[in-house]
Amino acid sequence: YYDQFVDHYTIYDNYSDDRSEDIIHSHKNAEIKKFSMNGRIDDRIYQKIKNNCWKHSRGKADYVVVCDIDEFIYHPDLVSFLTAAKADHYSFFKTTGYHMYHPVYPTYDSGKFITDVVKLGVYDFYFNKRIIFDPHRIVEINYQVGAHKARPVGIVKEKDSNGELKMLHYKNLSVEHLIDRFARYRNRLSDINIENKWGEHYLQKEAQVREAFAEGLASARQVIP
């Protein structure tokens, strides 16, 4: 999906035990940087990575996207949108955030993007994340834990796309997928996460996950044409 407009990927990998590393190495424009949390989830480490990982792109990139692997920046004509924004010297963007829903886990099709298959979503202002910005004009991004808020420093000229620039969160890809994910993450939360209630949604019981998923799917509307 991101190959439509991304020239280079730097992917931070917490010693995955699936095929992630092989998939990344098969892509000519991708590099891996390893980091460890000793088997636990510590959002302070994620925060530090996101606040610094993009800085090596200065002098190389027009814009950087700092996101989780299940987050997709979307615009119906993103290249033209960013080209015009660059000409007008916009350095920072407001997105409109959605949780994307699908009743069953989608089958992979190399000829389609996930945005071609999963088009239903529910708006969540908490996911209006500032994940795309100019690494030259923004000196520090200052993400808070979870990167849901940022306090950028530098030449900050923000563009509001009036809802056209979307941040799509592809987490709710079937309730079984969600239950499995929560179960795995629940057991990895660090003491600091639990103390600060970071990632506390992973502590939900299965019945709660099923109920919330059903409600979300029922209220989901078409986000992508």
Short mmCIF file of N, CA and C in Angstrom, two decimals, residues 22-182:
data_model
loop_
_atom_site.label_atom_id
_atom_site.label_comp_id
_atom_site.label_asym_id
_atom_site.label_seq_id
_atom_site.Cartn_x
_atom_site.Cartn_y
_atom_site.Cartn_z
N ASP A 22 11.40 -11.72 7.24
CA ASP A 22 11.58 -12.19 5.87
C ASP A 22 10.85 -11.29 4.88
N ILE A 23 9.63 -10.88 5.24
CA ILE A 23 8.84 -10.01 4.35
C ILE A 23 9.54 -8.67 4.17
N ILE A 24 10.06 -8.12 5.26
CA ILE A 24 10.74 -6.83 5.19
C ILE A 24 12.00 -6.94 4.34
N HIS A 25 12.79 -7.99 4.56
CA HIS A 25 14.03 -8.16 3.80
C HIS A 25 13.78 -8.37 2.31
N SER A 26 12.60 -8.86 1.96
CA SER A 26 12.30 -9.08 0.54
C SER A 26 11.98 -7.79 -0.19
N HIS A 27 11.83 -6.71 0.54
CA HIS A 27 11.51 -5.42 -0.06
C HIS A 27 12.79 -4.61 -0.21
N LYS A 28 13.07 -4.15 -1.40
CA LYS A 28 14.34 -3.49 -1.69
C LYS A 28 14.52 -2.15 -0.97
N ASN A 29 13.41 -1.52 -0.59
CA ASN A 29 13.50 -0.19 0.00
C ASN A 29 13.24 -0.18 1.50
N ALA A 30 13.41 -1.33 2.14
CA ALA A 30 13.09 -1.42 3.57
C ALA A 30 14.30 -1.86 4.38
N GLU A 31 14.43 -1.28 5.55
CA GLU A 31 15.48 -1.69 6.49
C GLU A 31 14.84 -1.97 7.85
N ILE A 32 15.49 -2.84 8.61
CA ILE A 32 15.00 -3.21 9.94
C ILE A 32 15.95 -2.67 11.00
N LYS A 33 15.36 -2.12 12.05
CA LYS A 33 16.12 -1.76 13.23
C LYS A 33 15.50 -2.52 14.40
N LYS A 34 16.31 -3.31 15.06
CA LYS A 34 15.83 -4.13 16.17
C LYS A 34 15.82 -3.34 17.48
N PHE A 35 14.84 -3.63 18.31
CA PHE A 35 14.82 -3.10 19.66
C PHE A 35 14.20 -4.15 20.57
N SER A 36 14.50 -4.07 21.84
CA SER A 36 13.99 -5.07 22.77
C SER A 36 13.31 -4.42 23.96
N MET A 37 12.23 -5.04 24.39
CA MET A 37 11.56 -4.65 25.63
C MET A 37 11.53 -5.83 26.59
N ASN A 38 12.41 -6.81 26.34
CA ASN A 38 12.52 -7.99 27.20
C ASN A 38 11.19 -8.72 27.37
N GLY A 39 10.46 -8.80 26.26
CA GLY A 39 9.22 -9.55 26.26
C GLY A 39 8.02 -8.82 26.82
N ARG A 40 8.21 -7.58 27.28
CA ARG A 40 7.12 -6.81 27.86
C ARG A 40 6.75 -5.65 26.93
N ILE A 41 5.58 -5.06 27.16
CA ILE A 41 5.16 -3.88 26.42
C ILE A 41 5.34 -2.67 27.32
N ASP A 42 6.26 -1.80 26.90
CA ASP A 42 6.56 -0.58 27.65
C ASP A 42 6.37 0.59 26.70
N ASP A 43 5.28 1.33 26.86
CA ASP A 43 4.96 2.39 25.93
C ASP A 43 5.94 3.56 25.97
N ARG A 44 6.74 3.65 26.99
CA ARG A 44 7.77 4.69 27.02
C ARG A 44 8.80 4.45 25.93
N ILE A 45 9.09 3.17 25.65
CA ILE A 45 10.06 2.85 24.59
C ILE A 45 9.48 3.18 23.23
N TYR A 46 8.21 2.83 23.00
CA TYR A 46 7.55 3.21 21.75
C TYR A 46 7.59 4.72 21.57
N GLN A 47 7.31 5.44 22.64
CA GLN A 47 7.29 6.90 22.58
C GLN A 47 8.66 7.46 22.18
N LYS A 48 9.70 6.94 22.77
CA LYS A 48 11.06 7.41 22.47
C LYS A 48 11.41 7.12 21.01
N ILE A 49 11.05 5.94 20.53
CA ILE A 49 11.34 5.60 19.13
C ILE A 49 10.63 6.57 18.19
N LYS A 50 9.32 6.79 18.40
CA LYS A 50 8.56 7.64 17.49
C LYS A 50 9.00 9.10 17.54
N ASN A 51 9.52 9.53 18.66
CA ASN A 51 9.98 10.91 18.76
C ASN A 51 11.34 11.13 18.12
N ASN A 52 12.01 10.05 17.73
CA ASN A 52 13.37 10.21 17.18
C ASN A 52 13.62 9.46 15.88
N CYS A 53 12.82 8.46 15.55
CA CYS A 53 13.15 7.57 14.43
C CYS A 53 13.18 8.28 13.09
N TRP A 54 12.49 9.36 12.94
CA TRP A 54 12.34 10.07 11.67
C TRP A 54 13.45 11.07 11.38
N LYS A 55 14.27 11.36 12.35
CA LYS A 55 15.22 12.46 12.21
C LYS A 55 16.31 12.20 11.17
N HIS A 56 16.59 10.92 10.91
CA HIS A 56 17.59 10.61 9.88
C HIS A 56 17.08 10.91 8.46
N SER A 57 15.78 11.25 8.35
CA SER A 57 15.19 11.54 7.04
C SER A 57 15.40 12.99 6.61
N ARG A 58 15.92 13.81 7.48
CA ARG A 58 16.18 15.21 7.11
C ARG A 58 17.16 15.26 5.94
N GLY A 59 16.84 16.07 4.96
CA GLY A 59 17.68 16.17 3.77
C GLY A 59 17.41 15.10 2.74
N LYS A 60 16.48 14.19 3.06
CA LYS A 60 16.17 13.08 2.16
C LYS A 60 14.68 13.03 1.79
N ALA A 61 13.81 13.31 2.75
CA ALA A 61 12.37 13.10 2.55
C ALA A 61 11.61 14.42 2.53
N ASP A 62 10.60 14.50 1.68
CA ASP A 62 9.68 15.64 1.69
C ASP A 62 8.80 15.58 2.94
N TYR A 63 8.27 14.37 3.19
CA TYR A 63 7.45 14.14 4.38
C TYR A 63 7.79 12.76 4.94
N VAL A 64 7.57 12.60 6.22
CA VAL A 64 7.71 11.30 6.87
C VAL A 64 6.36 10.88 7.43
N VAL A 65 6.14 9.57 7.49
CA VAL A 65 4.97 8.99 8.14
C VAL A 65 5.47 8.16 9.30
N VAL A 66 5.06 8.51 10.50
CA VAL A 66 5.47 7.78 11.71
C VAL A 66 4.23 7.08 12.23
N CYS A 67 4.17 5.78 12.04
CA CYS A 67 2.93 5.07 12.35
C CYS A 67 3.20 3.65 12.83
N ASP A 68 2.17 3.05 13.42
CA ASP A 68 2.20 1.63 13.73
C ASP A 68 1.92 0.85 12.45
N ILE A 69 2.21 -0.44 12.48
CA ILE A 69 2.11 -1.25 11.27
C ILE A 69 0.67 -1.42 10.80
N ASP A 70 -0.30 -1.19 11.69
CA ASP A 70 -1.70 -1.33 11.30
C ASP A 70 -2.39 0.01 11.06
N GLU A 71 -1.59 1.08 10.90
CA GLU A 71 -2.12 2.40 10.64
C GLU A 71 -1.81 2.83 9.21
N PHE A 72 -2.83 3.30 8.52
CA PHE A 72 -2.70 3.67 7.11
C PHE A 72 -3.15 5.11 6.91
N ILE A 73 -2.27 5.93 6.31
CA ILE A 73 -2.66 7.28 5.92
C ILE A 73 -3.37 7.17 4.57
N TYR A 74 -4.52 7.83 4.44
CA TYR A 74 -5.31 7.67 3.22
C TYR A 74 -5.87 9.00 2.73
N HIS A 75 -5.78 9.18 1.42
CA HIS A 75 -6.41 10.29 0.71
C HIS A 75 -6.72 9.76 -0.69
N PRO A 76 -7.84 10.16 -1.29
CA PRO A 76 -8.18 9.63 -2.61
C PRO A 76 -7.14 9.92 -3.68
N ASP A 77 -6.33 10.97 -3.50
CA ASP A 77 -5.24 11.28 -4.43
C ASP A 77 -4.09 11.85 -3.60
N LEU A 78 -3.46 10.97 -2.84
CA LEU A 78 -2.50 11.41 -1.83
C LEU A 78 -1.28 12.10 -2.44
N VAL A 79 -0.76 11.59 -3.55
CA VAL A 79 0.44 12.19 -4.15
C VAL A 79 0.17 13.64 -4.56
N SER A 80 -0.94 13.87 -5.22
CA SER A 80 -1.30 15.24 -5.63
C SER A 80 -1.53 16.13 -4.42
N PHE A 81 -2.18 15.57 -3.40
CA PHE A 81 -2.45 16.32 -2.17
C PHE A 81 -1.15 16.76 -1.51
N LEU A 82 -0.19 15.84 -1.39
CA LEU A 82 1.08 16.17 -0.74
C LEU A 82 1.94 17.09 -1.60
N THR A 83 1.88 16.91 -2.92
CA THR A 83 2.64 17.78 -3.82
C THR A 83 2.17 19.22 -3.68
N ALA A 84 0.85 19.42 -3.64
CA ALA A 84 0.29 20.76 -3.47
C ALA A 84 0.62 21.32 -2.09
N ALA A 85 0.56 20.46 -1.08
CA ALA A 85 0.88 20.89 0.29
C ALA A 85 2.34 21.32 0.41
N LYS A 86 3.22 20.60 -0.27
CA LYS A 86 4.64 20.95 -0.25
C LYS A 86 4.87 22.30 -0.90
N ALA A 87 4.19 22.55 -2.02
CA ALA A 87 4.33 23.83 -2.71
C ALA A 87 3.85 24.99 -1.84
N ASP A 88 2.88 24.71 -0.98
CA ASP A 88 2.34 25.74 -0.09
C ASP A 88 3.01 25.74 1.28
N HIS A 89 4.08 24.95 1.40
CA HIS A 89 4.93 24.93 2.60
C HIS A 89 4.22 24.46 3.87
N TYR A 90 3.26 23.54 3.71
CA TYR A 90 2.65 22.93 4.89
C TYR A 90 3.61 21.92 5.49
N SER A 91 3.75 21.95 6.80
CA SER A 91 4.71 21.07 7.46
C SER A 91 4.07 20.06 8.39
N PHE A 92 2.76 20.17 8.60
CA PHE A 92 2.09 19.39 9.65
C PHE A 92 0.64 19.19 9.22
N PHE A 93 0.08 18.02 9.51
CA PHE A 93 -1.23 17.70 8.98
C PHE A 93 -2.17 17.17 10.05
N LYS A 94 -3.41 17.60 9.96
CA LYS A 94 -4.46 17.05 10.79
C LYS A 94 -5.15 15.93 10.02
N THR A 95 -5.26 14.76 10.61
CA THR A 95 -5.96 13.65 9.98
C THR A 95 -7.30 13.42 10.68
N THR A 96 -8.14 12.65 10.02
CA THR A 96 -9.41 12.22 10.60
C THR A 96 -9.32 10.72 10.84
N GLY A 97 -9.45 10.30 12.10
CA GLY A 97 -9.15 8.92 12.47
C GLY A 97 -10.36 8.00 12.50
N TYR A 98 -10.15 6.78 12.00
CA TYR A 98 -11.21 5.77 11.98
C TYR A 98 -10.67 4.42 12.41
N HIS A 99 -11.48 3.68 13.17
CA HIS A 99 -11.24 2.26 13.41
C HIS A 99 -11.94 1.51 12.29
N MET A 100 -11.21 0.71 11.55
CA MET A 100 -11.78 -0.03 10.43
C MET A 100 -12.26 -1.40 10.90
N TYR A 101 -13.40 -1.84 10.36
CA TYR A 101 -14.04 -3.09 10.79
C TYR A 101 -14.28 -4.02 9.62
N HIS A 102 -14.15 -5.33 9.93
CA HIS A 102 -14.48 -6.36 8.94
C HIS A 102 -15.01 -7.58 9.70
N PRO A 103 -16.09 -8.18 9.23
CA PRO A 103 -16.70 -9.28 9.99
C PRO A 103 -15.85 -10.54 10.06
N VAL A 104 -15.07 -10.82 9.00
CA VAL A 104 -14.18 -11.98 8.99
C VAL A 104 -12.80 -11.53 8.54
N TYR A 105 -11.78 -12.23 9.00
CA TYR A 105 -10.42 -11.81 8.66
C TYR A 105 -10.23 -11.87 7.15
N PRO A 106 -9.82 -10.76 6.52
CA PRO A 106 -9.73 -10.73 5.05
C PRO A 106 -8.64 -11.65 4.51
N THR A 107 -8.93 -12.28 3.38
CA THR A 107 -7.96 -13.14 2.71
C THR A 107 -6.98 -12.27 1.93
N TYR A 108 -5.70 -12.57 2.07
CA TYR A 108 -4.69 -11.77 1.37
C TYR A 108 -4.78 -11.97 -0.13
N ASP A 109 -4.76 -10.86 -0.85
CA ASP A 109 -4.77 -10.87 -2.31
C ASP A 109 -3.71 -9.89 -2.77
N SER A 110 -2.65 -10.39 -3.43
CA SER A 110 -1.52 -9.55 -3.82
C SER A 110 -1.93 -8.46 -4.81
N GLY A 111 -3.07 -8.62 -5.43
CA GLY A 111 -3.53 -7.63 -6.40
C GLY A 111 -4.39 -6.53 -5.80
N LYS A 112 -4.62 -6.59 -4.47
CA LYS A 112 -5.47 -5.60 -3.83
C LYS A 112 -4.82 -5.07 -2.56
N PHE A 113 -5.09 -3.80 -2.29
CA PHE A 113 -4.69 -3.21 -1.01
C PHE A 113 -5.78 -3.52 0.01
N ILE A 114 -5.43 -3.45 1.29
CA ILE A 114 -6.43 -3.67 2.32
C ILE A 114 -7.52 -2.60 2.25
N THR A 115 -7.16 -1.43 1.73
CA THR A 115 -8.14 -0.35 1.57
C THR A 115 -9.15 -0.66 0.46
N ASP A 116 -8.84 -1.64 -0.39
CA ASP A 116 -9.79 -2.07 -1.42
C ASP A 116 -10.79 -3.08 -0.85
N VAL A 117 -10.43 -3.69 0.26
CA VAL A 117 -11.23 -4.79 0.81
C VAL A 117 -12.02 -4.35 2.05
N VAL A 118 -11.36 -3.65 2.95
CA VAL A 118 -11.99 -3.22 4.21
C VAL A 118 -12.24 -1.72 4.14
N LYS A 119 -13.50 -1.35 3.94
CA LYS A 119 -13.86 0.04 3.70
C LYS A 119 -14.75 0.63 4.79
N LEU A 120 -15.19 -0.19 5.73
CA LEU A 120 -16.11 0.28 6.77
C LEU A 120 -15.35 0.71 8.02
N GLY A 121 -15.76 1.84 8.59
CA GLY A 121 -15.06 2.32 9.77
C GLY A 121 -15.95 3.14 10.69
N VAL A 122 -15.41 3.39 11.88
CA VAL A 122 -16.09 4.20 12.90
C VAL A 122 -15.14 5.32 13.29
N TYR A 123 -15.63 6.55 13.23
CA TYR A 123 -14.80 7.70 13.58
C TYR A 123 -14.42 7.69 15.06
N ASP A 124 -13.15 8.07 15.34
CA ASP A 124 -12.68 8.19 16.72
C ASP A 124 -11.71 9.37 16.76
N PHE A 125 -12.13 10.46 17.41
CA PHE A 125 -11.30 11.67 17.45
C PHE A 125 -9.94 11.38 18.08
N TYR A 126 -9.87 10.37 18.95
CA TYR A 126 -8.61 10.01 19.62
C TYR A 126 -7.58 9.53 18.60
N PHE A 127 -8.04 9.14 17.42
CA PHE A 127 -7.14 8.66 16.37
C PHE A 127 -6.94 9.69 15.25
N ASN A 128 -7.26 10.96 15.54
CA ASN A 128 -6.90 12.03 14.61
C ASN A 128 -5.40 12.33 14.77
N LYS A 129 -4.59 11.32 14.53
CA LYS A 129 -3.17 11.38 14.88
C LYS A 129 -2.36 12.14 13.83
N ARG A 130 -1.40 12.90 14.32
CA ARG A 130 -0.50 13.66 13.43
C ARG A 130 0.67 12.75 13.06
N ILE A 131 0.43 11.87 12.11
CA ILE A 131 1.46 10.87 11.78
C ILE A 131 2.27 11.24 10.55
N ILE A 132 1.94 12.35 9.88
CA ILE A 132 2.69 12.76 8.70
C ILE A 132 3.10 14.22 8.86
N PHE A 133 4.39 14.50 8.59
CA PHE A 133 4.89 15.86 8.77
C PHE A 133 6.21 16.03 8.01
N ASP A 134 6.66 17.27 7.93
CA ASP A 134 7.89 17.64 7.21
C ASP A 134 9.07 17.53 8.17
N PRO A 135 10.03 16.64 7.91
CA PRO A 135 11.14 16.45 8.85
C PRO A 135 12.16 17.59 8.83
N HIS A 136 12.05 18.48 7.84
CA HIS A 136 12.96 19.63 7.78
C HIS A 136 12.46 20.75 8.69
N ARG A 137 11.19 21.07 8.59
CA ARG A 137 10.64 22.20 9.34
C ARG A 137 10.25 21.84 10.77
N ILE A 138 9.89 20.60 10.99
CA ILE A 138 9.58 20.15 12.35
C ILE A 138 10.87 19.68 13.00
N VAL A 139 11.24 20.35 14.07
CA VAL A 139 12.50 20.04 14.76
C VAL A 139 12.30 18.93 15.78
N GLU A 140 11.21 19.02 16.53
CA GLU A 140 10.83 17.97 17.48
C GLU A 140 9.32 17.75 17.34
N ILE A 141 8.89 16.49 17.40
CA ILE A 141 7.47 16.19 17.27
C ILE A 141 6.79 16.05 18.64
N ASN A 142 7.53 15.60 19.64
CA ASN A 142 7.03 15.51 21.02
C ASN A 142 5.71 14.77 21.14
N TYR A 143 5.70 13.55 20.64
CA TYR A 143 4.52 12.70 20.83
C TYR A 143 4.37 12.36 22.31
N GLN A 144 3.12 12.35 22.76
CA GLN A 144 2.83 11.80 24.07
C GLN A 144 2.74 10.29 23.95
N VAL A 145 2.62 9.59 25.06
CA VAL A 145 2.50 8.14 25.03
C VAL A 145 1.32 7.74 24.14
N GLY A 146 1.57 6.81 23.21
CA GLY A 146 0.54 6.38 22.27
C GLY A 146 0.53 7.18 21.00
N ALA A 147 1.24 8.31 20.97
CA ALA A 147 1.33 9.19 19.80
C ALA A 147 -0.03 9.73 19.36
N HIS A 148 -0.98 9.78 20.29
CA HIS A 148 -2.30 10.33 19.96
C HIS A 148 -2.28 11.86 19.97
N LYS A 149 -1.31 12.43 20.67
CA LYS A 149 -1.14 13.87 20.70
C LYS A 149 0.33 14.20 20.44
N ALA A 150 0.54 15.37 19.83
CA ALA A 150 1.89 15.83 19.54
C ALA A 150 2.00 17.31 19.87
N ARG A 151 3.20 17.74 20.23
CA ARG A 151 3.48 19.15 20.48
C ARG A 151 4.70 19.53 19.62
N PRO A 152 4.48 19.75 18.32
CA PRO A 152 5.61 19.98 17.42
C PRO A 152 6.33 21.30 17.69
N VAL A 153 7.63 21.28 17.48
CA VAL A 153 8.47 22.46 17.61
C VAL A 153 9.15 22.69 16.26
N GLY A 154 9.19 23.93 15.83
CA GLY A 154 9.81 24.27 14.57
C GLY A 154 8.92 25.21 13.78
N ILE A 155 8.97 25.10 12.47
CA ILE A 155 8.11 25.90 11.60
C ILE A 155 6.84 25.08 11.37
N VAL A 156 5.84 25.35 12.16
CA VAL A 156 4.62 24.54 12.15
C VAL A 156 3.52 25.26 11.37
N LYS A 157 3.24 24.75 10.19
CA LYS A 157 2.13 25.25 9.39
C LYS A 157 1.21 24.06 9.12
N GLU A 158 0.09 24.03 9.84
CA GLU A 158 -0.77 22.84 9.81
C GLU A 158 -1.83 22.97 8.73
N LYS A 159 -2.05 21.87 8.02
CA LYS A 159 -3.09 21.81 7.00
C LYS A 159 -4.22 20.92 7.48
N ASP A 160 -5.42 21.44 7.42
CA ASP A 160 -6.63 20.68 7.72
C ASP A 160 -7.27 20.30 6.40
N SER A 161 -7.39 19.01 6.13
CA SER A 161 -7.91 18.54 4.84
C SER A 161 -9.42 18.45 4.83
N ASN A 162 -10.05 18.93 5.91
CA ASN A 162 -11.51 18.86 6.00
C ASN A 162 -12.03 17.42 5.88
N GLY A 163 -11.31 16.52 6.51
CA GLY A 163 -11.75 15.12 6.55
C GLY A 163 -11.25 14.25 5.42
N GLU A 164 -10.59 14.81 4.40
CA GLU A 164 -10.15 14.00 3.26
C GLU A 164 -8.90 13.18 3.58
N LEU A 165 -8.03 13.71 4.44
CA LEU A 165 -6.83 12.97 4.84
C LEU A 165 -7.18 12.14 6.06
N LYS A 166 -7.22 10.83 5.87
CA LYS A 166 -7.71 9.93 6.91
C LYS A 166 -6.58 9.11 7.52
N MET A 167 -6.75 8.77 8.80
CA MET A 167 -5.87 7.84 9.48
C MET A 167 -6.70 6.59 9.78
N LEU A 168 -6.42 5.51 9.05
CA LEU A 168 -7.23 4.29 9.15
C LEU A 168 -6.51 3.27 10.02
N HIS A 169 -7.18 2.86 11.09
CA HIS A 169 -6.60 1.91 12.04
C HIS A 169 -7.21 0.53 11.78
N TYR A 170 -6.40 -0.35 11.19
CA TYR A 170 -6.88 -1.68 10.82
C TYR A 170 -6.57 -2.70 11.92
N LYS A 171 -7.34 -2.60 12.98
CA LYS A 171 -7.18 -3.52 14.11
C LYS A 171 -8.35 -4.50 14.21
N ASN A 172 -9.55 -4.02 13.93
CA ASN A 172 -10.77 -4.81 14.14
C ASN A 172 -11.09 -5.68 12.92
N LEU A 173 -10.15 -6.56 12.59
CA LEU A 173 -10.30 -7.43 11.42
C LEU A 173 -10.82 -8.79 11.85
N SER A 174 -12.04 -8.82 12.29
CA SER A 174 -12.76 -9.99 12.82
C SER A 174 -12.62 -10.03 14.34
N VAL A 175 -13.63 -10.48 15.01
CA VAL A 175 -13.62 -10.51 16.47
C VAL A 175 -12.63 -11.55 16.99
N GLU A 176 -12.47 -12.65 16.27
CA GLU A 176 -11.53 -13.68 16.72
C GLU A 176 -10.09 -13.16 16.68
N HIS A 177 -9.78 -12.42 15.63
CA HIS A 177 -8.46 -11.81 15.51
C HIS A 177 -8.22 -10.86 16.69
N LEU A 178 -9.24 -10.10 17.05
CA LEU A 178 -9.11 -9.13 18.12
C LEU A 178 -8.93 -9.82 19.47
N ILE A 179 -9.70 -10.86 19.71
CA ILE A 179 -9.59 -11.61 20.97
C ILE A 179 -8.20 -12.21 21.12
N ASP A 180 -7.69 -12.79 20.04
CA ASP A 180 -6.36 -13.39 20.07
C ASP A 180 -5.29 -12.33 20.34
N ARG A 181 -5.44 -11.20 19.68
CA ARG A 181 -4.48 -10.12 19.86
C ARG A 181 -4.48 -9.60 21.30
N PHE A 182 -5.67 -9.38 21.85
CA PHE A 182 -5.76 -8.88 23.21
C PHE A 182 -5.16 -9.88 24.20
#
